[in-house]
């Protein structure tokens, strides 16, 4: 029997049926698209997450921002320094504890966040282009269910 060899880049079928592999591949593509989108806007993902948290939840301490955005404390400080240098956030002493800073988004920060929302909308569109609106909503629900389960462990 004469069998045609598979293409040199063919992945074994058992691997293609593993959610861990598929999620990793989708993550790699989404991470690349996000990095490209943010780089094109002159920012990093940390900047977006911090601005979004400040816009949604209001002024917060650096520690609270780190918890809300899942960013390590030292990375929060560095990213906030960059945002402050650009006039996108403002630091002020906490009236209840002078050792602590309270971070507030500025009007320029709000404008930047709106621009970044547009960048992210384009990234989402590229990533999810092959999916219908219903499939996109289903994917988001399923991913959130996985994350909620993980948070309970």
Short mmCIF file of N, CA and C in Angstrom, two decimals:
data_model
loop_
_atom_site.label_atom_id
_atom_site.label_comp_id
_atom_site.label_asym_id
_atom_site.label_seq_id
_atom_site.Cartn_x
_atom_site.Cartn_y
_atom_site.Cartn_z
N UNK A 1 0.84 -1.18 0.00
CA UNK A 1 0.00 0.00 0.00
C UNK A 1 0.89 1.24 0.00
N UNK A 2 0.59 2.17 -0.88
CA UNK A 2 1.39 3.38 -1.04
C UNK A 2 0.70 4.52 -0.29
N UNK A 3 1.33 4.97 0.80
CA UNK A 3 0.75 6.02 1.65
C UNK A 3 1.48 7.33 1.44
N UNK A 4 0.72 8.42 1.29
CA UNK A 4 1.33 9.74 1.13
C UNK A 4 1.76 10.23 2.51
N UNK A 5 3.01 10.67 2.63
CA UNK A 5 3.46 11.16 3.94
C UNK A 5 2.75 12.48 4.28
N UNK A 6 2.54 12.72 5.57
CA UNK A 6 1.90 13.98 5.97
C UNK A 6 2.85 15.14 5.74
N UNK A 7 2.30 16.35 5.67
CA UNK A 7 3.16 17.53 5.52
C UNK A 7 4.15 17.60 6.69
N UNK A 8 5.28 18.21 6.46
CA UNK A 8 6.32 18.26 7.48
C UNK A 8 5.91 19.07 8.71
N UNK A 9 4.91 19.93 8.56
CA UNK A 9 4.47 20.73 9.71
C UNK A 9 3.17 20.21 10.33
N UNK A 10 2.76 18.98 9.97
CA UNK A 10 1.52 18.42 10.51
C UNK A 10 1.68 18.10 11.99
N UNK A 11 0.68 18.45 12.76
CA UNK A 11 0.66 18.21 14.20
C UNK A 11 -0.06 16.88 14.43
N UNK A 12 0.40 16.08 15.37
CA UNK A 12 -0.30 14.82 15.67
C UNK A 12 -1.76 15.10 16.09
N UNK A 13 -2.66 14.27 15.61
CA UNK A 13 -4.09 14.46 15.87
C UNK A 13 -4.40 14.49 17.37
N UNK A 14 -3.72 13.66 18.17
CA UNK A 14 -4.02 13.63 19.61
C UNK A 14 -3.67 14.97 20.27
N UNK A 15 -2.68 15.67 19.75
CA UNK A 15 -2.32 16.98 20.29
C UNK A 15 -3.39 18.01 19.93
N UNK A 16 -3.90 17.92 18.70
CA UNK A 16 -4.91 18.87 18.24
C UNK A 16 -6.25 18.73 18.96
N UNK A 17 -6.41 17.67 19.73
CA UNK A 17 -7.63 17.46 20.50
C UNK A 17 -7.47 17.85 21.96
N UNK A 18 -6.30 18.37 22.34
CA UNK A 18 -6.04 18.74 23.74
C UNK A 18 -6.31 20.23 23.96
N UNK A 19 -7.28 20.54 24.83
CA UNK A 19 -7.58 21.95 25.10
C UNK A 19 -6.36 22.74 25.56
N UNK A 20 -5.48 22.12 26.34
CA UNK A 20 -4.30 22.85 26.81
C UNK A 20 -3.46 23.33 25.64
N UNK A 21 -3.30 22.48 24.65
CA UNK A 21 -2.52 22.86 23.47
C UNK A 21 -3.22 23.97 22.70
N UNK A 22 -4.52 23.80 22.50
CA UNK A 22 -5.29 24.78 21.74
C UNK A 22 -5.32 26.14 22.43
N UNK A 23 -5.52 26.12 23.74
CA UNK A 23 -5.54 27.39 24.49
C UNK A 23 -4.16 28.05 24.42
N UNK A 24 -3.11 27.26 24.53
CA UNK A 24 -1.75 27.82 24.44
C UNK A 24 -1.50 28.46 23.09
N UNK A 25 -1.94 27.81 22.04
CA UNK A 25 -1.77 28.37 20.69
C UNK A 25 -2.59 29.65 20.51
N UNK A 26 -3.82 29.63 20.99
CA UNK A 26 -4.66 30.82 20.89
C UNK A 26 -4.07 31.95 21.73
N UNK A 27 -3.54 31.60 22.91
CA UNK A 27 -2.90 32.61 23.76
C UNK A 27 -1.71 33.24 23.04
N UNK A 28 -0.88 32.41 22.41
CA UNK A 28 0.31 32.93 21.73
C UNK A 28 -0.10 33.93 20.65
N UNK A 29 -1.13 33.60 19.90
CA UNK A 29 -1.60 34.52 18.85
C UNK A 29 -2.19 35.79 19.46
N UNK A 30 -3.01 35.64 20.49
CA UNK A 30 -3.62 36.82 21.10
C UNK A 30 -2.57 37.71 21.76
N UNK A 31 -1.58 37.10 22.39
CA UNK A 31 -0.50 37.88 23.02
C UNK A 31 0.28 38.66 21.97
N UNK A 32 0.57 38.03 20.85
CA UNK A 32 1.29 38.72 19.77
C UNK A 32 0.46 39.88 19.23
N UNK A 33 -0.82 39.66 18.99
CA UNK A 33 -1.68 40.72 18.48
C UNK A 33 -1.79 41.88 19.48
N UNK A 34 -1.93 41.55 20.76
CA UNK A 34 -1.99 42.60 21.79
C UNK A 34 -0.70 43.39 21.85
N UNK A 35 0.44 42.68 21.86
CA UNK A 35 1.73 43.36 21.94
C UNK A 35 1.92 44.29 20.75
N UNK A 36 1.55 43.83 19.56
CA UNK A 36 1.67 44.67 18.37
C UNK A 36 0.75 45.89 18.46
N UNK A 37 -0.48 45.67 18.90
CA UNK A 37 -1.44 46.77 19.02
C UNK A 37 -0.99 47.81 20.03
N UNK A 38 -0.57 47.34 21.19
CA UNK A 38 -0.10 48.27 22.23
C UNK A 38 1.17 48.98 21.79
N UNK A 39 2.09 48.25 21.18
CA UNK A 39 3.34 48.88 20.72
C UNK A 39 3.04 49.97 19.70
N UNK A 40 2.08 49.72 18.82
CA UNK A 40 1.69 50.72 17.83
C UNK A 40 1.12 51.98 18.47
N UNK A 41 0.55 51.82 19.67
CA UNK A 41 0.00 52.96 20.40
C UNK A 41 1.01 53.53 21.40
N UNK A 42 2.20 52.94 21.46
CA UNK A 42 3.25 53.43 22.35
C UNK A 42 3.04 53.10 23.81
N UNK A 43 2.31 52.02 24.10
CA UNK A 43 2.05 51.62 25.49
C UNK A 43 2.28 50.12 25.65
N UNK A 44 2.10 49.66 26.87
CA UNK A 44 2.15 48.23 27.18
C UNK A 44 0.83 47.83 27.82
N UNK A 45 0.61 46.53 27.91
CA UNK A 45 -0.63 46.02 28.50
C UNK A 45 -0.85 46.49 29.92
N UNK A 46 0.24 46.61 30.70
CA UNK A 46 0.11 47.11 32.07
C UNK A 46 -0.53 48.49 32.09
N UNK A 47 -0.15 49.34 31.16
CA UNK A 47 -0.70 50.70 31.11
C UNK A 47 -2.21 50.65 30.92
N UNK A 48 -2.64 49.82 29.99
CA UNK A 48 -4.08 49.71 29.73
C UNK A 48 -4.82 49.21 30.96
N UNK A 49 -4.31 48.15 31.58
CA UNK A 49 -4.98 47.57 32.74
C UNK A 49 -5.08 48.57 33.89
N UNK A 50 -4.03 49.32 34.12
CA UNK A 50 -4.04 50.31 35.20
C UNK A 50 -5.02 51.44 34.91
N UNK A 51 -4.98 51.96 33.68
CA UNK A 51 -5.92 53.04 33.32
C UNK A 51 -7.36 52.54 33.40
N UNK A 52 -7.61 51.32 32.92
CA UNK A 52 -8.97 50.78 32.96
C UNK A 52 -9.45 50.62 34.39
N UNK A 53 -8.59 50.14 35.29
CA UNK A 53 -8.97 49.98 36.70
C UNK A 53 -9.28 51.33 37.33
N UNK A 54 -8.45 52.32 37.06
CA UNK A 54 -8.68 53.66 37.63
C UNK A 54 -9.97 54.27 37.10
N UNK A 55 -10.24 54.08 35.82
CA UNK A 55 -11.47 54.62 35.23
C UNK A 55 -12.70 53.94 35.82
N UNK A 56 -12.64 52.63 35.97
CA UNK A 56 -13.81 51.88 36.43
C UNK A 56 -14.04 51.99 37.94
N UNK A 57 -12.96 51.94 38.72
CA UNK A 57 -13.10 51.86 40.17
C UNK A 57 -12.74 53.15 40.91
N UNK A 58 -12.16 54.11 40.20
CA UNK A 58 -11.80 55.38 40.83
C UNK A 58 -10.42 55.33 41.45
N UNK A 59 -10.04 56.42 42.12
CA UNK A 59 -8.70 56.51 42.72
C UNK A 59 -8.41 55.33 43.63
N UNK A 60 -7.14 54.91 43.62
CA UNK A 60 -6.76 53.74 44.40
C UNK A 60 -5.29 53.83 44.78
N UNK A 61 -4.93 53.08 45.80
CA UNK A 61 -3.52 52.97 46.18
C UNK A 61 -2.81 52.08 45.16
N UNK A 62 -1.49 52.18 45.15
CA UNK A 62 -0.69 51.34 44.26
C UNK A 62 -0.92 49.86 44.58
N UNK A 63 -1.01 49.53 45.85
CA UNK A 63 -1.23 48.13 46.25
C UNK A 63 -2.59 47.63 45.75
N UNK A 64 -3.62 48.45 45.89
CA UNK A 64 -4.95 48.05 45.43
C UNK A 64 -4.96 47.87 43.91
N UNK A 65 -4.27 48.75 43.21
CA UNK A 65 -4.19 48.61 41.75
C UNK A 65 -3.50 47.31 41.36
N UNK A 66 -2.45 46.97 42.07
CA UNK A 66 -1.76 45.72 41.79
C UNK A 66 -2.68 44.52 41.97
N UNK A 67 -3.47 44.54 43.03
CA UNK A 67 -4.41 43.43 43.28
C UNK A 67 -5.50 43.39 42.21
N UNK A 68 -6.04 44.54 41.88
CA UNK A 68 -7.14 44.58 40.90
C UNK A 68 -6.71 44.16 39.49
N UNK A 69 -5.45 44.44 39.16
CA UNK A 69 -4.97 44.19 37.79
C UNK A 69 -4.07 42.96 37.67
N UNK A 70 -3.80 42.30 38.80
CA UNK A 70 -2.89 41.14 38.84
C UNK A 70 -1.50 41.50 38.30
N UNK A 71 -1.04 42.68 38.67
CA UNK A 71 0.30 43.13 38.30
C UNK A 71 1.14 43.17 39.57
N UNK A 72 2.34 42.62 39.50
CA UNK A 72 3.26 42.62 40.64
C UNK A 72 3.53 44.06 41.10
N UNK A 73 3.70 44.22 42.41
CA UNK A 73 3.87 45.56 43.02
C UNK A 73 4.98 46.37 42.35
N UNK A 74 6.14 45.75 42.11
CA UNK A 74 7.25 46.51 41.52
C UNK A 74 6.92 46.93 40.08
N UNK A 75 6.19 46.08 39.36
CA UNK A 75 5.79 46.44 38.00
C UNK A 75 4.73 47.54 38.01
N UNK A 76 3.87 47.53 39.02
CA UNK A 76 2.86 48.60 39.15
C UNK A 76 3.56 49.94 39.30
N UNK A 77 4.54 50.00 40.18
CA UNK A 77 5.26 51.25 40.42
C UNK A 77 5.91 51.75 39.13
N UNK A 78 6.60 50.86 38.42
CA UNK A 78 7.28 51.25 37.18
C UNK A 78 6.27 51.74 36.14
N UNK A 79 5.17 51.01 35.97
CA UNK A 79 4.17 51.40 34.97
C UNK A 79 3.50 52.72 35.36
N UNK A 80 3.22 52.90 36.65
CA UNK A 80 2.62 54.17 37.09
C UNK A 80 3.59 55.33 36.91
N UNK A 81 4.87 55.10 37.11
CA UNK A 81 5.86 56.15 36.84
C UNK A 81 5.79 56.57 35.38
N UNK A 82 5.68 55.60 34.48
CA UNK A 82 5.60 55.91 33.05
C UNK A 82 4.32 56.67 32.74
N UNK A 83 3.21 56.24 33.32
CA UNK A 83 1.94 56.93 33.09
C UNK A 83 1.95 58.34 33.67
N UNK A 84 2.55 58.50 34.84
CA UNK A 84 2.65 59.83 35.46
C UNK A 84 3.52 60.75 34.62
N UNK A 85 4.63 60.22 34.11
CA UNK A 85 5.52 61.03 33.26
C UNK A 85 4.79 61.55 32.02
N UNK A 86 3.79 60.83 31.56
CA UNK A 86 3.01 61.23 30.38
C UNK A 86 1.78 62.05 30.76
N UNK A 87 1.59 62.27 32.04
CA UNK A 87 0.44 63.06 32.50
C UNK A 87 -0.88 62.30 32.44
N UNK A 88 -0.82 60.97 32.44
CA UNK A 88 -2.03 60.16 32.31
C UNK A 88 -2.62 59.77 33.67
N UNK A 89 -1.79 59.81 34.71
CA UNK A 89 -2.25 59.58 36.08
C UNK A 89 -1.60 60.62 36.97
N UNK A 90 -2.19 60.81 38.13
CA UNK A 90 -1.63 61.74 39.11
C UNK A 90 -1.53 61.02 40.45
N UNK A 91 -0.39 61.23 41.12
CA UNK A 91 -0.18 60.68 42.45
C UNK A 91 -0.42 61.79 43.47
N UNK A 92 -1.04 61.41 44.58
CA UNK A 92 -1.18 62.35 45.70
C UNK A 92 -1.11 61.55 46.99
N UNK A 93 -0.73 62.22 48.05
CA UNK A 93 -0.63 61.54 49.35
C UNK A 93 -2.02 61.17 49.83
N UNK A 94 -2.15 59.98 50.38
CA UNK A 94 -3.40 59.51 50.97
C UNK A 94 -3.65 60.33 52.24
N UNK A 95 -4.79 61.01 52.35
CA UNK A 95 -5.05 61.83 53.53
C UNK A 95 -5.13 61.00 54.82
N UNK A 96 -5.44 59.71 54.70
CA UNK A 96 -5.53 58.84 55.87
C UNK A 96 -4.19 58.21 56.25
N UNK A 97 -3.27 58.16 55.29
CA UNK A 97 -1.96 57.55 55.55
C UNK A 97 -0.95 58.20 54.62
N UNK A 98 -0.23 59.17 55.10
CA UNK A 98 0.71 59.96 54.29
C UNK A 98 1.82 59.12 53.66
N UNK A 99 2.04 57.92 54.16
CA UNK A 99 3.08 57.05 53.58
C UNK A 99 2.60 56.41 52.28
N UNK A 100 1.33 56.48 52.02
CA UNK A 100 0.74 55.80 50.87
C UNK A 100 0.31 56.82 49.82
N UNK A 101 0.48 56.45 48.56
CA UNK A 101 0.02 57.29 47.45
C UNK A 101 -1.34 56.83 46.96
N UNK A 102 -2.15 57.79 46.56
CA UNK A 102 -3.42 57.51 45.89
C UNK A 102 -3.23 57.93 44.44
N UNK A 103 -3.60 57.05 43.53
CA UNK A 103 -3.44 57.29 42.10
C UNK A 103 -4.80 57.63 41.50
N UNK A 104 -4.83 58.67 40.67
CA UNK A 104 -6.05 59.12 40.02
C UNK A 104 -5.77 59.24 38.52
N UNK A 105 -6.73 58.83 37.71
CA UNK A 105 -6.60 59.00 36.26
C UNK A 105 -6.89 60.47 35.94
N UNK A 106 -6.13 61.03 35.01
CA UNK A 106 -6.32 62.43 34.60
C UNK A 106 -7.22 62.48 33.36
N UNK A 107 -7.68 63.67 32.99
CA UNK A 107 -8.44 63.78 31.74
C UNK A 107 -7.65 63.23 30.53
N UNK A 108 -6.35 63.50 30.50
CA UNK A 108 -5.53 62.95 29.41
C UNK A 108 -5.49 61.42 29.47
N UNK A 109 -5.49 60.88 30.68
CA UNK A 109 -5.53 59.43 30.85
C UNK A 109 -6.83 58.84 30.35
N UNK A 110 -7.93 59.54 30.57
CA UNK A 110 -9.23 59.07 30.07
C UNK A 110 -9.25 59.08 28.53
N UNK A 111 -8.69 60.13 27.96
CA UNK A 111 -8.63 60.20 26.49
C UNK A 111 -7.76 59.06 25.94
N UNK A 112 -6.62 58.83 26.59
CA UNK A 112 -5.74 57.74 26.16
C UNK A 112 -6.44 56.39 26.27
N UNK A 113 -7.18 56.20 27.35
CA UNK A 113 -7.90 54.94 27.54
C UNK A 113 -8.93 54.72 26.43
N UNK A 114 -9.63 55.78 26.03
CA UNK A 114 -10.59 55.65 24.91
C UNK A 114 -9.87 55.24 23.63
N UNK A 115 -8.69 55.81 23.38
CA UNK A 115 -7.91 55.43 22.19
C UNK A 115 -7.49 53.97 22.29
N UNK A 116 -7.05 53.57 23.46
CA UNK A 116 -6.61 52.19 23.65
C UNK A 116 -7.78 51.21 23.54
N UNK A 117 -8.97 51.63 23.96
CA UNK A 117 -10.16 50.79 23.77
C UNK A 117 -10.38 50.49 22.29
N UNK A 118 -10.13 51.48 21.45
CA UNK A 118 -10.27 51.29 20.00
C UNK A 118 -9.20 50.33 19.48
N UNK A 119 -7.98 50.47 19.99
CA UNK A 119 -6.91 49.55 19.60
C UNK A 119 -7.31 48.13 19.97
N UNK A 120 -7.80 47.96 21.20
CA UNK A 120 -8.19 46.62 21.65
C UNK A 120 -9.36 46.07 20.87
N UNK A 121 -10.29 46.91 20.48
CA UNK A 121 -11.41 46.45 19.67
C UNK A 121 -10.89 45.87 18.35
N UNK A 122 -9.91 46.52 17.77
CA UNK A 122 -9.31 45.99 16.53
C UNK A 122 -8.60 44.67 16.75
N UNK A 123 -7.91 44.55 17.88
CA UNK A 123 -7.22 43.30 18.21
C UNK A 123 -8.24 42.18 18.40
N UNK A 124 -9.32 42.49 19.13
CA UNK A 124 -10.34 41.46 19.35
C UNK A 124 -10.93 41.01 18.02
N UNK A 125 -11.15 41.96 17.13
CA UNK A 125 -11.73 41.63 15.83
C UNK A 125 -10.80 40.72 15.04
N UNK A 126 -9.51 41.02 15.03
CA UNK A 126 -8.54 40.17 14.32
C UNK A 126 -8.52 38.77 14.92
N UNK A 127 -8.47 38.69 16.23
CA UNK A 127 -8.38 37.40 16.90
C UNK A 127 -9.62 36.55 16.67
N UNK A 128 -10.78 37.17 16.76
CA UNK A 128 -12.03 36.42 16.72
C UNK A 128 -12.72 36.46 15.36
N UNK A 129 -12.04 36.93 14.33
CA UNK A 129 -12.64 37.09 13.00
C UNK A 129 -13.39 35.85 12.50
N UNK A 130 -12.88 34.64 12.70
CA UNK A 130 -13.60 33.49 12.16
C UNK A 130 -14.85 33.10 12.95
N UNK A 131 -15.12 33.73 14.08
CA UNK A 131 -16.25 33.35 14.92
C UNK A 131 -17.44 34.29 14.73
N UNK A 132 -18.63 33.72 14.78
CA UNK A 132 -19.85 34.53 14.74
C UNK A 132 -20.01 35.24 16.08
N UNK A 133 -20.94 36.17 16.14
CA UNK A 133 -21.21 36.88 17.39
C UNK A 133 -21.63 35.90 18.48
N UNK A 134 -22.44 34.92 18.14
CA UNK A 134 -22.88 33.92 19.12
C UNK A 134 -21.70 33.07 19.59
N UNK A 135 -20.82 32.69 18.67
CA UNK A 135 -19.64 31.90 19.05
C UNK A 135 -18.71 32.71 19.95
N UNK A 136 -18.57 34.00 19.66
CA UNK A 136 -17.73 34.87 20.49
C UNK A 136 -18.27 34.94 21.92
N UNK A 137 -19.58 35.14 22.03
CA UNK A 137 -20.21 35.22 23.36
C UNK A 137 -20.05 33.89 24.10
N UNK A 138 -20.22 32.79 23.39
CA UNK A 138 -20.07 31.46 24.00
C UNK A 138 -18.62 31.25 24.47
N UNK A 139 -17.66 31.63 23.64
CA UNK A 139 -16.25 31.50 24.02
C UNK A 139 -15.94 32.30 25.28
N UNK A 140 -16.43 33.51 25.35
CA UNK A 140 -16.19 34.36 26.53
C UNK A 140 -16.81 33.72 27.77
N UNK A 141 -18.03 33.20 27.64
CA UNK A 141 -18.68 32.53 28.79
C UNK A 141 -17.87 31.32 29.25
N UNK A 142 -17.40 30.52 28.31
CA UNK A 142 -16.64 29.31 28.66
C UNK A 142 -15.30 29.66 29.29
N UNK A 143 -14.61 30.65 28.75
CA UNK A 143 -13.34 31.06 29.33
C UNK A 143 -13.54 31.61 30.74
N UNK A 144 -14.59 32.40 30.94
CA UNK A 144 -14.87 32.91 32.28
C UNK A 144 -15.20 31.77 33.25
N UNK A 145 -15.90 30.75 32.77
CA UNK A 145 -16.20 29.61 33.63
C UNK A 145 -14.92 28.90 34.05
N UNK A 146 -13.98 28.74 33.13
CA UNK A 146 -12.69 28.13 33.48
C UNK A 146 -11.95 28.97 34.51
N UNK A 147 -11.94 30.28 34.33
CA UNK A 147 -11.24 31.16 35.26
C UNK A 147 -11.92 31.19 36.63
N UNK A 148 -13.25 31.18 36.65
CA UNK A 148 -13.97 31.15 37.92
C UNK A 148 -13.67 29.86 38.68
N UNK A 149 -13.62 28.76 37.97
CA UNK A 149 -13.30 27.48 38.60
C UNK A 149 -11.90 27.51 39.18
N UNK A 150 -10.96 28.05 38.42
CA UNK A 150 -9.59 28.14 38.88
C UNK A 150 -9.48 29.01 40.13
N UNK A 151 -10.24 30.09 40.18
CA UNK A 151 -10.20 31.01 41.33
C UNK A 151 -10.74 30.35 42.59
N UNK A 152 -11.59 29.35 42.44
CA UNK A 152 -12.16 28.66 43.60
C UNK A 152 -11.24 27.57 44.13
N UNK A 153 -10.22 27.22 43.38
CA UNK A 153 -9.31 26.14 43.80
C UNK A 153 -8.34 26.59 44.85
#
